[in-house]
mmCIF file of C-alpha atoms in Angstrom:
data_model
loop_
_atom_site.group_PDB
_atom_site.id
_atom_site.type_symbol
_atom_site.label_atom_id
_atom_site.label_comp_id
_atom_site.label_asym_id
_atom_site.label_seq_id
_atom_site.Cartn_x
_atom_site.Cartn_y
_atom_site.Cartn_z
ATOM 1 C CA MET A 380 100.540 70.263 82.711
ATOM 2 C CA ALA A 381 97.010 69.942 80.910
ATOM 3 C CA ILE A 382 98.937 68.677 77.831
ATOM 4 C CA GLU A 383 100.758 66.437 79.756
ATOM 5 C CA ARG A 384 97.868 65.106 81.280
ATOM 6 C CA LYS A 385 95.864 64.744 77.898
ATOM 7 C CA ALA A 386 98.885 62.912 76.347
ATOM 8 C CA LEU A 387 98.746 60.366 79.179
ATOM 9 C CA THR A 388 96.864 56.956 78.692
ATOM 10 C CA PHE A 389 94.158 56.016 80.715
ATOM 11 C CA PHE A 390 96.352 53.240 82.894
ATOM 12 C CA GLU A 391 98.714 56.012 83.313
ATOM 13 C CA LYS A 392 96.805 58.498 84.270
ATOM 14 C CA GLU A 393 95.069 55.945 87.134
ATOM 15 C CA LYS A 394 98.508 54.890 88.283
ATOM 16 C CA LEU A 395 99.327 58.492 89.048
ATOM 17 C CA CYS A 396 96.269 58.574 91.121
ATOM 18 C CA GLU A 397 97.147 55.398 93.031
ATOM 19 C CA GLU A 398 100.264 56.671 93.720
ATOM 20 C CA ARG A 399 98.914 59.705 94.989
ATOM 21 C CA PHE A 400 96.649 57.986 97.536
ATOM 22 C CA ASP A 401 99.441 55.835 98.653
ATOM 23 C CA ALA A 402 101.604 58.847 99.200
ATOM 24 C CA SER A 403 98.904 60.960 101.081
ATOM 25 C CA GLY A 404 97.063 58.550 103.119
ATOM 26 C CA PRO A 405 95.389 57.225 105.655
ATOM 27 C CA PHE A 406 92.579 59.105 104.671
ATOM 28 C CA TRP A 407 88.993 59.153 106.593
ATOM 29 C CA HIS A 408 85.164 59.587 106.320
ATOM 30 C CA LEU A 409 84.149 61.775 109.509
ATOM 31 C CA TYR A 410 80.489 62.365 109.846
ATOM 32 C CA THR A 411 77.800 63.081 112.079
ATOM 33 C CA ASP A 412 74.346 61.432 112.584
ATOM 34 C CA GLY A 413 71.570 63.904 111.377
ATOM 35 C CA THR A 414 68.869 61.350 112.695
ATOM 36 C CA ARG A 415 70.117 62.586 116.432
ATOM 37 C CA MET A 416 70.288 66.162 116.071
ATOM 38 C CA GLN A 417 68.270 69.087 115.987
ATOM 39 C CA ASN A 418 68.741 71.284 112.940
ATOM 40 C CA VAL A 419 71.676 73.416 113.889
ATOM 41 C CA PHE A 420 72.720 75.614 110.500
ATOM 42 C CA VAL A 421 69.130 77.071 110.052
ATOM 43 C CA THR A 422 70.140 80.181 108.475
ATOM 44 C CA LYS A 423 72.862 81.693 106.269
ATOM 45 C CA ASP A 424 74.704 83.785 109.437
ATOM 46 C CA LEU A 425 74.669 80.224 111.436
ATOM 47 C CA PHE A 426 76.241 78.386 108.375
ATOM 48 C CA GLU A 427 78.815 81.393 108.051
ATOM 49 C CA ILE A 428 79.861 80.523 111.933
ATOM 50 C CA GLY A 429 80.168 76.604 111.116
ATOM 51 C CA LEU A 430 82.340 77.755 108.008
ATOM 52 C CA ALA A 431 84.279 79.898 110.043
ATOM 53 C CA ALA A 432 84.697 77.362 113.130
ATOM 54 C CA LEU A 433 85.832 74.872 110.325
ATOM 55 C CA GLY A 434 88.424 76.648 108.713
ATOM 56 C CA VAL A 435 89.925 77.894 111.931
ATOM 57 C CA SER A 436 89.872 74.574 113.181
ATOM 58 C CA CYS A 437 91.786 73.473 110.224
ATOM 59 C CA ARG A 438 94.732 75.841 110.619
ATOM 60 C CA LEU A 439 95.152 75.155 114.317
ATOM 61 C CA ILE A 440 95.456 71.082 113.310
ATOM 62 C CA PRO A 441 97.644 71.283 110.287
ATOM 63 C CA LYS A 442 98.702 67.830 110.263
ATOM 64 C CA VAL A 443 95.186 66.854 109.351
ATOM 65 C CA LYS A 444 94.131 67.982 105.576
ATOM 66 C CA LEU A 445 90.860 68.574 104.718
ATOM 67 C CA VAL A 446 90.284 67.505 100.912
ATOM 68 C CA SER A 447 86.431 67.499 100.893
ATOM 69 C CA PHE A 448 83.108 68.527 103.261
ATOM 70 C CA GLU A 449 79.765 69.268 103.265
ATOM 71 C CA LEU A 450 78.114 71.254 106.093
ATOM 72 C CA MET A 451 74.283 70.351 106.105
ATOM 73 C CA VAL A 452 71.554 71.498 108.387
ATOM 74 C CA ASN A 453 71.852 68.985 110.909
ATOM 75 C CA HIS A 454 75.033 66.769 110.179
ATOM 76 C CA LEU A 455 78.265 66.924 108.581
ATOM 77 C CA HIS A 456 80.882 65.207 106.112
ATOM 78 C CA LEU A 457 84.461 65.546 106.395
ATOM 79 C CA ILE A 458 86.600 63.668 104.016
ATOM 80 C CA MET A 459 90.272 64.127 105.507
ATOM 81 C CA THR A 460 93.981 62.731 105.818
ATOM 82 C CA GLY A 461 96.087 62.355 108.719
ATOM 83 C CA GLN A 462 96.199 60.420 111.800
ATOM 84 C CA ARG A 463 92.887 59.526 113.261
ATOM 85 C CA GLU A 464 93.483 61.062 116.466
ATOM 86 C CA ASP A 465 94.371 64.575 114.953
ATOM 87 C CA CYS A 466 91.470 64.059 112.852
ATOM 88 C CA CYS A 467 88.811 63.418 115.632
ATOM 89 C CA LEU A 468 90.933 66.346 117.630
ATOM 90 C CA LEU A 469 90.274 68.403 114.689
ATOM 91 C CA PHE A 470 86.123 67.765 115.246
ATOM 92 C CA GLU A 471 86.464 68.445 118.815
ATOM 93 C CA MET A 472 88.066 71.639 118.401
ATOM 94 C CA PHE A 473 85.436 72.645 115.676
ATOM 95 C CA LYS A 474 82.218 71.399 117.905
ATOM 96 C CA ASP A 475 84.209 73.068 121.138
ATOM 97 C CA ARG A 476 84.531 76.695 118.838
ATOM 98 C CA LEU A 477 80.716 75.820 117.622
ATOM 99 C CA ILE A 478 79.817 76.444 121.326
ATOM 100 C CA ARG A 479 81.654 79.356 122.311
ATOM 101 C CA ILE A 480 80.357 81.555 119.575
ATOM 102 C CA PHE A 481 76.943 80.670 119.559
ATOM 103 C CA SER A 482 76.974 81.455 123.318
ATOM 104 C CA ARG A 483 78.797 84.749 122.642
ATOM 105 C CA ASN A 484 75.861 85.137 120.269
ATOM 106 C CA ASP A 485 73.245 84.218 121.872
ATOM 107 C CA VAL A 486 72.116 81.051 119.775
ATOM 108 C CA VAL A 487 70.612 78.473 121.412
ATOM 109 C CA VAL A 488 71.375 74.943 120.279
ATOM 110 C CA ASP A 489 72.034 71.804 122.116
ATOM 111 C CA LEU A 490 75.269 69.883 120.640
ATOM 112 C CA THR A 491 75.178 66.847 123.063
ATOM 113 C CA ASP A 492 74.472 64.489 120.246
ATOM 114 C CA PHE A 493 76.671 66.121 117.694
ATOM 115 C CA ASN A 494 79.413 63.664 117.669
ATOM 116 C CA PRO A 495 81.688 61.968 115.247
ATOM 117 C CA HIS A 496 81.556 58.799 113.623
ATOM 118 C CA ILE A 497 84.907 58.277 111.673
ATOM 119 C CA ILE A 498 85.752 55.361 109.402
ATOM 120 C CA PRO A 499 88.991 54.526 107.491
ATOM 121 C CA ILE A 500 88.987 55.092 103.525
ATOM 122 C CA PRO A 501 90.756 51.773 102.609
ATOM 123 C CA ASP A 502 91.386 52.396 98.920
ATOM 124 C CA LEU A 503 91.466 54.874 96.014
ATOM 125 C CA LYS A 504 88.078 53.668 94.738
ATOM 126 C CA ALA A 505 86.829 54.291 98.032
ATOM 127 C CA LEU A 506 88.057 57.784 98.427
ATOM 128 C CA ARG A 507 86.501 58.925 94.782
ATOM 129 C CA ASN A 508 83.511 57.388 96.568
ATOM 130 C CA GLU A 509 83.764 59.154 99.402
ATOM 131 C CA ILE A 510 84.234 62.485 97.788
ATOM 132 C CA LEU A 511 81.253 61.884 95.329
ATOM 133 C CA TYR A 512 78.893 61.026 97.967
ATOM 134 C CA THR A 513 79.923 64.002 100.145
ATOM 135 C CA HIS A 514 79.373 66.315 97.263
ATOM 136 C CA ARG A 515 75.659 64.981 96.412
ATOM 137 C CA ASN A 516 74.502 64.995 99.930
ATOM 138 C CA ALA A 517 72.587 68.718 99.810
ATOM 139 C CA TYR A 518 72.058 68.108 95.956
ATOM 140 C CA VAL A 519 69.622 64.915 97.126
ATOM 141 C CA ALA A 520 68.197 66.284 100.168
ATOM 142 C CA ASN A 521 67.353 69.733 98.351
ATOM 143 C CA PRO A 522 66.251 70.442 94.611
ATOM 144 C CA ASP A 523 67.518 73.939 94.785
ATOM 145 C CA PHE A 524 71.159 72.545 94.777
ATOM 146 C CA THR A 525 73.281 70.653 92.669
ATOM 147 C CA PRO A 526 76.852 69.605 93.712
ATOM 148 C CA TYR A 527 78.345 72.583 91.893
ATOM 149 C CA ASN A 528 76.313 75.348 93.770
ATOM 150 C CA TYR A 529 75.801 74.449 97.333
ATOM 151 C CA PRO A 530 77.437 77.097 99.025
ATOM 152 C CA TRP A 531 78.456 75.145 102.170
ATOM 153 C CA GLY A 532 80.989 72.714 101.058
ATOM 154 C CA THR A 533 83.790 71.626 98.377
ATOM 155 C CA GLY A 534 81.619 70.593 95.577
ATOM 156 C CA TRP A 535 81.739 74.025 93.629
ATOM 157 C CA ALA A 536 85.489 74.269 93.660
ATOM 158 C CA TYR A 537 86.432 70.919 92.202
ATOM 159 C CA PHE A 538 87.639 71.379 88.313
ATOM 160 C CA SER A 539 86.639 74.851 88.751
ATOM 161 C CA PRO A 540 88.414 77.363 86.675
ATOM 162 C CA LEU A 541 86.649 80.315 88.228
ATOM 163 C CA VAL A 542 88.100 79.333 91.505
ATOM 164 C CA ASP A 543 91.538 80.840 90.542
ATOM 165 C CA LYS A 544 89.173 84.578 89.158
ATOM 166 C CA ILE A 545 87.569 84.947 92.800
ATOM 167 C CA GLN A 546 88.885 88.081 94.532
ATOM 168 C CA THR A 547 90.412 87.066 97.886
ATOM 169 C CA PHE A 548 92.244 88.993 100.686
ATOM 170 C CA ASP A 549 94.609 87.805 103.158
ATOM 171 C CA LEU A 550 93.196 88.620 106.898
ATOM 172 C CA ASN A 551 96.194 90.866 106.904
ATOM 173 C CA GLU A 552 94.866 93.183 104.291
ATOM 174 C CA ILE A 553 91.675 93.526 105.967
ATOM 175 C CA SER A 554 90.463 95.321 109.084
ATOM 176 C CA LEU A 555 91.418 93.828 112.042
ATOM 177 C CA THR A 556 87.758 94.090 113.208
ATOM 178 C CA ALA A 557 86.460 92.597 110.236
ATOM 179 C CA ALA A 558 88.800 89.800 110.387
ATOM 180 C CA ARG A 559 87.970 88.903 113.646
ATOM 181 C CA LYS A 560 84.015 89.190 113.008
ATOM 182 C CA ILE A 561 84.660 86.888 109.657
ATOM 183 C CA THR A 562 86.741 84.221 111.449
ATOM 184 C CA HIS A 563 85.122 84.420 115.120
ATOM 185 C CA THR A 564 88.422 84.583 116.729
ATOM 186 C CA ARG A 565 90.782 87.254 118.221
ATOM 187 C CA ASP A 566 94.096 85.488 117.549
ATOM 188 C CA LEU A 567 94.549 85.998 114.143
ATOM 189 C CA ALA A 568 98.106 84.979 114.298
ATOM 190 C CA LEU A 569 97.040 81.430 115.173
ATOM 191 C CA VAL A 570 95.461 81.210 111.532
ATOM 192 C CA ARG A 571 97.687 82.669 109.082
ATOM 193 C CA GLY A 572 96.997 81.644 105.760
ATOM 194 C CA LEU A 573 93.359 81.984 105.775
ATOM 195 C CA ARG A 574 91.766 83.778 103.037
ATOM 196 C CA CYS A 575 88.356 85.416 102.675
ATOM 197 C CA SER A 576 85.722 86.608 99.787
ATOM 198 C CA GLU A 577 82.857 88.688 100.550
ATOM 199 C CA ASN A 578 83.193 88.947 104.075
ATOM 200 C CA ARG A 579 83.298 85.043 104.204
ATOM 201 C CA ILE A 580 86.279 82.160 104.759
ATOM 202 C CA PHE A 581 87.067 81.219 101.456
ATOM 203 C CA ILE A 582 87.080 77.776 101.155
ATOM 204 C CA PRO A 583 90.492 76.834 99.104
ATOM 205 C CA SER A 584 92.314 78.210 101.667
ATOM 206 C CA PHE A 585 91.787 75.721 104.181
ATOM 207 C CA CYS A 586 90.535 72.971 102.131
ATOM 208 C CA ASP A 587 93.187 71.145 99.965
ATOM 209 C CA ILE A 588 91.127 71.165 96.739
ATOM 210 C CA GLN A 589 94.084 70.032 94.505
ATOM 211 C CA LEU A 590 94.876 67.165 96.920
ATOM 212 C CA GLY A 591 91.019 66.005 96.378
ATOM 213 C CA GLU A 592 91.246 66.685 92.429
ATOM 214 C CA SER A 593 94.433 64.619 91.957
ATOM 215 C CA MET A 594 92.553 61.462 93.127
ATOM 216 C CA PHE A 595 90.221 61.416 89.818
ATOM 217 C CA ALA A 596 92.109 60.801 86.350
ATOM 218 C CA ASP A 597 90.457 64.273 85.117
ATOM 219 C CA PRO A 598 87.509 66.331 85.450
ATOM 220 C CA ARG A 599 85.289 64.657 82.918
ATOM 221 C CA SER A 600 85.635 61.406 84.963
ATOM 222 C CA TYR A 601 84.867 63.217 88.140
ATOM 223 C CA PHE A 602 81.624 64.703 86.704
ATOM 224 C CA ASN A 603 80.855 61.405 85.141
ATOM 225 C CA ALA A 604 80.857 59.855 88.194
ATOM 226 C CA LEU A 605 78.777 62.181 90.441
ATOM 227 C CA THR A 606 75.639 60.763 89.080
ATOM 228 C CA LYS A 607 76.913 57.272 87.896
ATOM 229 C CA ASN A 608 77.776 55.305 90.629
ATOM 230 C CA VAL A 609 74.463 54.359 92.322
ATOM 231 C CA GLU A 610 75.197 51.022 93.472
ATOM 232 C CA ALA A 611 78.584 52.497 95.936
ATOM 233 C CA PHE A 612 76.673 55.357 97.041
ATOM 234 C CA ALA A 613 74.160 52.687 98.514
ATOM 235 C CA GLN A 614 76.761 50.724 100.050
ATOM 236 C CA ILE A 615 77.796 54.181 101.664
ATOM 237 C CA ALA A 616 74.751 55.127 102.515
ATOM 238 C CA ALA A 617 73.888 51.829 104.486
ATOM 239 C CA ARG A 618 77.258 52.290 106.355
ATOM 240 C CA LEU A 619 76.471 55.804 107.272
ATOM 241 C CA GLN A 620 72.305 55.175 107.748
ATOM 242 C CA ASP A 621 71.674 57.835 105.607
ATOM 243 C CA LEU A 622 68.264 58.371 104.714
ATOM 244 C CA ILE A 623 68.021 59.665 101.155
ATOM 245 C CA PHE A 624 71.120 59.343 98.609
ATOM 246 C CA LEU A 625 69.313 59.389 95.388
ATOM 247 C CA THR A 626 67.316 61.987 93.713
ATOM 248 C CA ASP A 627 63.740 61.319 92.496
ATOM 249 C CA ASP A 628 65.325 61.182 88.513
ATOM 250 C CA GLU A 629 68.251 58.976 89.922
ATOM 251 C CA LEU A 630 65.579 56.415 91.491
ATOM 252 C CA PHE A 631 63.138 56.233 88.404
ATOM 253 C CA SER A 632 66.296 55.146 86.074
ATOM 254 C CA VAL A 633 67.066 52.693 88.842
ATOM 255 C CA ALA A 634 62.962 51.752 88.744
ATOM 256 C CA CYS A 635 63.424 51.649 84.749
ATOM 257 C CA LYS A 636 66.434 49.468 84.667
ATOM 258 C CA ILE A 637 64.702 46.847 87.235
ATOM 259 C CA SER A 638 61.819 46.762 85.348
ATOM 260 C CA GLU A 639 63.621 45.960 82.410
ATOM 261 C CA ASP A 640 65.702 43.280 83.825
ATOM 262 C CA SER A 641 62.345 41.602 85.625
ATOM 263 C CA CYS A 642 59.795 42.343 83.333
ATOM 264 C CA GLN A 643 61.563 43.097 79.716
ATOM 265 C CA THR A 644 60.327 46.583 79.779
ATOM 266 C CA LYS A 645 61.135 50.273 80.749
ATOM 267 C CA LYS A 646 57.542 51.658 80.890
ATOM 268 C CA ILE A 647 56.687 51.628 84.414
ATOM 269 C CA THR A 648 53.114 52.416 83.428
ATOM 270 C CA LEU A 649 52.182 49.112 81.750
ATOM 271 C CA LEU A 650 53.804 47.029 85.014
ATOM 272 C CA SER A 651 51.342 44.763 86.747
ATOM 273 C CA PRO A 652 50.760 46.050 90.511
ATOM 274 C CA GLU A 653 52.004 42.778 91.493
ATOM 275 C CA HIS A 654 55.551 43.966 89.614
ATOM 276 C CA LYS A 655 54.993 47.635 90.841
ATOM 277 C CA ILE A 656 55.034 46.152 94.492
ATOM 278 C CA ALA A 657 58.315 44.080 93.558
ATOM 279 C CA ILE A 658 60.280 46.956 92.575
ATOM 280 C CA ALA A 659 58.774 48.932 95.328
ATOM 281 C CA LYS A 660 60.339 46.702 97.890
ATOM 282 C CA GLU A 661 63.697 46.849 96.052
ATOM 283 C CA LEU A 662 63.379 50.783 96.121
ATOM 284 C CA HIS A 663 62.910 50.712 99.643
ATOM 285 C CA PHE A 664 65.231 47.943 101.149
ATOM 286 C CA LYS A 665 68.197 48.825 98.883
ATOM 287 C CA TYR A 666 68.046 52.233 97.767
ATOM 288 C CA ASN A 667 66.391 53.946 101.118
ATOM 289 C CA ALA A 668 63.521 55.239 98.928
ATOM 290 C CA THR A 669 60.850 57.013 101.018
ATOM 291 C CA ASN A 670 57.221 55.819 100.542
ATOM 292 C CA GLN A 671 56.814 59.603 99.145
ATOM 293 C CA GLN A 672 59.343 59.135 96.392
ATOM 294 C CA ILE A 673 57.888 55.385 95.252
ATOM 295 C CA ARG A 674 54.628 57.295 95.055
ATOM 296 C CA ARG A 675 55.703 59.733 92.897
ATOM 297 C CA ILE A 676 57.842 57.015 90.735
ATOM 298 C CA LEU A 677 55.699 54.037 90.643
ATOM 299 C CA LYS A 678 52.325 55.471 91.300
ATOM 300 C CA LEU A 679 51.292 53.213 94.227
ATOM 301 C CA ASP A 680 48.513 54.013 96.341
ATOM 302 C CA PRO A 681 49.733 55.548 99.525
ATOM 303 C CA THR A 682 47.636 53.088 101.700
ATOM 304 C CA ILE A 683 49.143 50.392 100.189
ATOM 305 C CA LEU A 684 52.674 51.862 100.495
ATOM 306 C CA ASN A 685 52.011 52.274 104.367
ATOM 307 C CA GLU A 686 50.982 48.845 104.563
ATOM 308 C CA LEU A 687 54.349 47.702 103.079
ATOM 309 C CA PHE A 688 56.432 50.034 105.115
ATOM 310 C CA PRO A 689 54.873 51.652 108.033
ATOM 311 C CA GLY A 690 56.352 53.926 109.918
#
């Protein structure tokens, strides 16, 4: 298959991706608003509960295929295909399971505002950007992570040859007690097909990684796009009302490009205060840069930034 893929031209690869998109849709981006929620997954154990609840919910609603996701401390992103009502039902089942599991384990979390927003993904280009945006979520929020090492999402599994080398077990291959502890469910017959690895749900056993991968021409195009589609990520962030979607390094590159286009120099240190303020406004309003990010990149006085962008 790899040899055949290499033999294809760029346009032939794109055509195959388009055909897979048309045959597999409709696709949706379901997400929750972290600005309205308290922190939910604040420990490794709680993340494990969230992962188990999501995996079981996916198995209970087979009409929906999850192709990409990321669980964050106070919100989540799910990229899925299926009918809209089934995708919403999957989330409601996931939320209900969380409430029951939290209650059994004496975890006090108010999930009243943990509610879904769902938007259609109209075409292949948009789907690619939504998958990439999802895989970047933890990476832009926490410098400890990259899209390839965050354990509570699918980024680590995309185009990774190590996925097939990880030792996994069917739930029937381990003790009933262990299987119930991992899945937080008693009726294991309902979640047939789920696998586990090192006492946790194995993500590729409930998420269709191969379908998500097939939407990209090849691994190189996926990797290249992870840090290149700044404008597309800006549009998605504006639609989702996300506060941060670029790292300091990426914002610095954007600032240098703005400086080069408007001031004919990439050296931000040579800019006048007026030019720095103009760039600060573009970084703030177009790229959601925080005052702290702008201060670090442009070396502007915090007092000036607080006057420009109060609150």
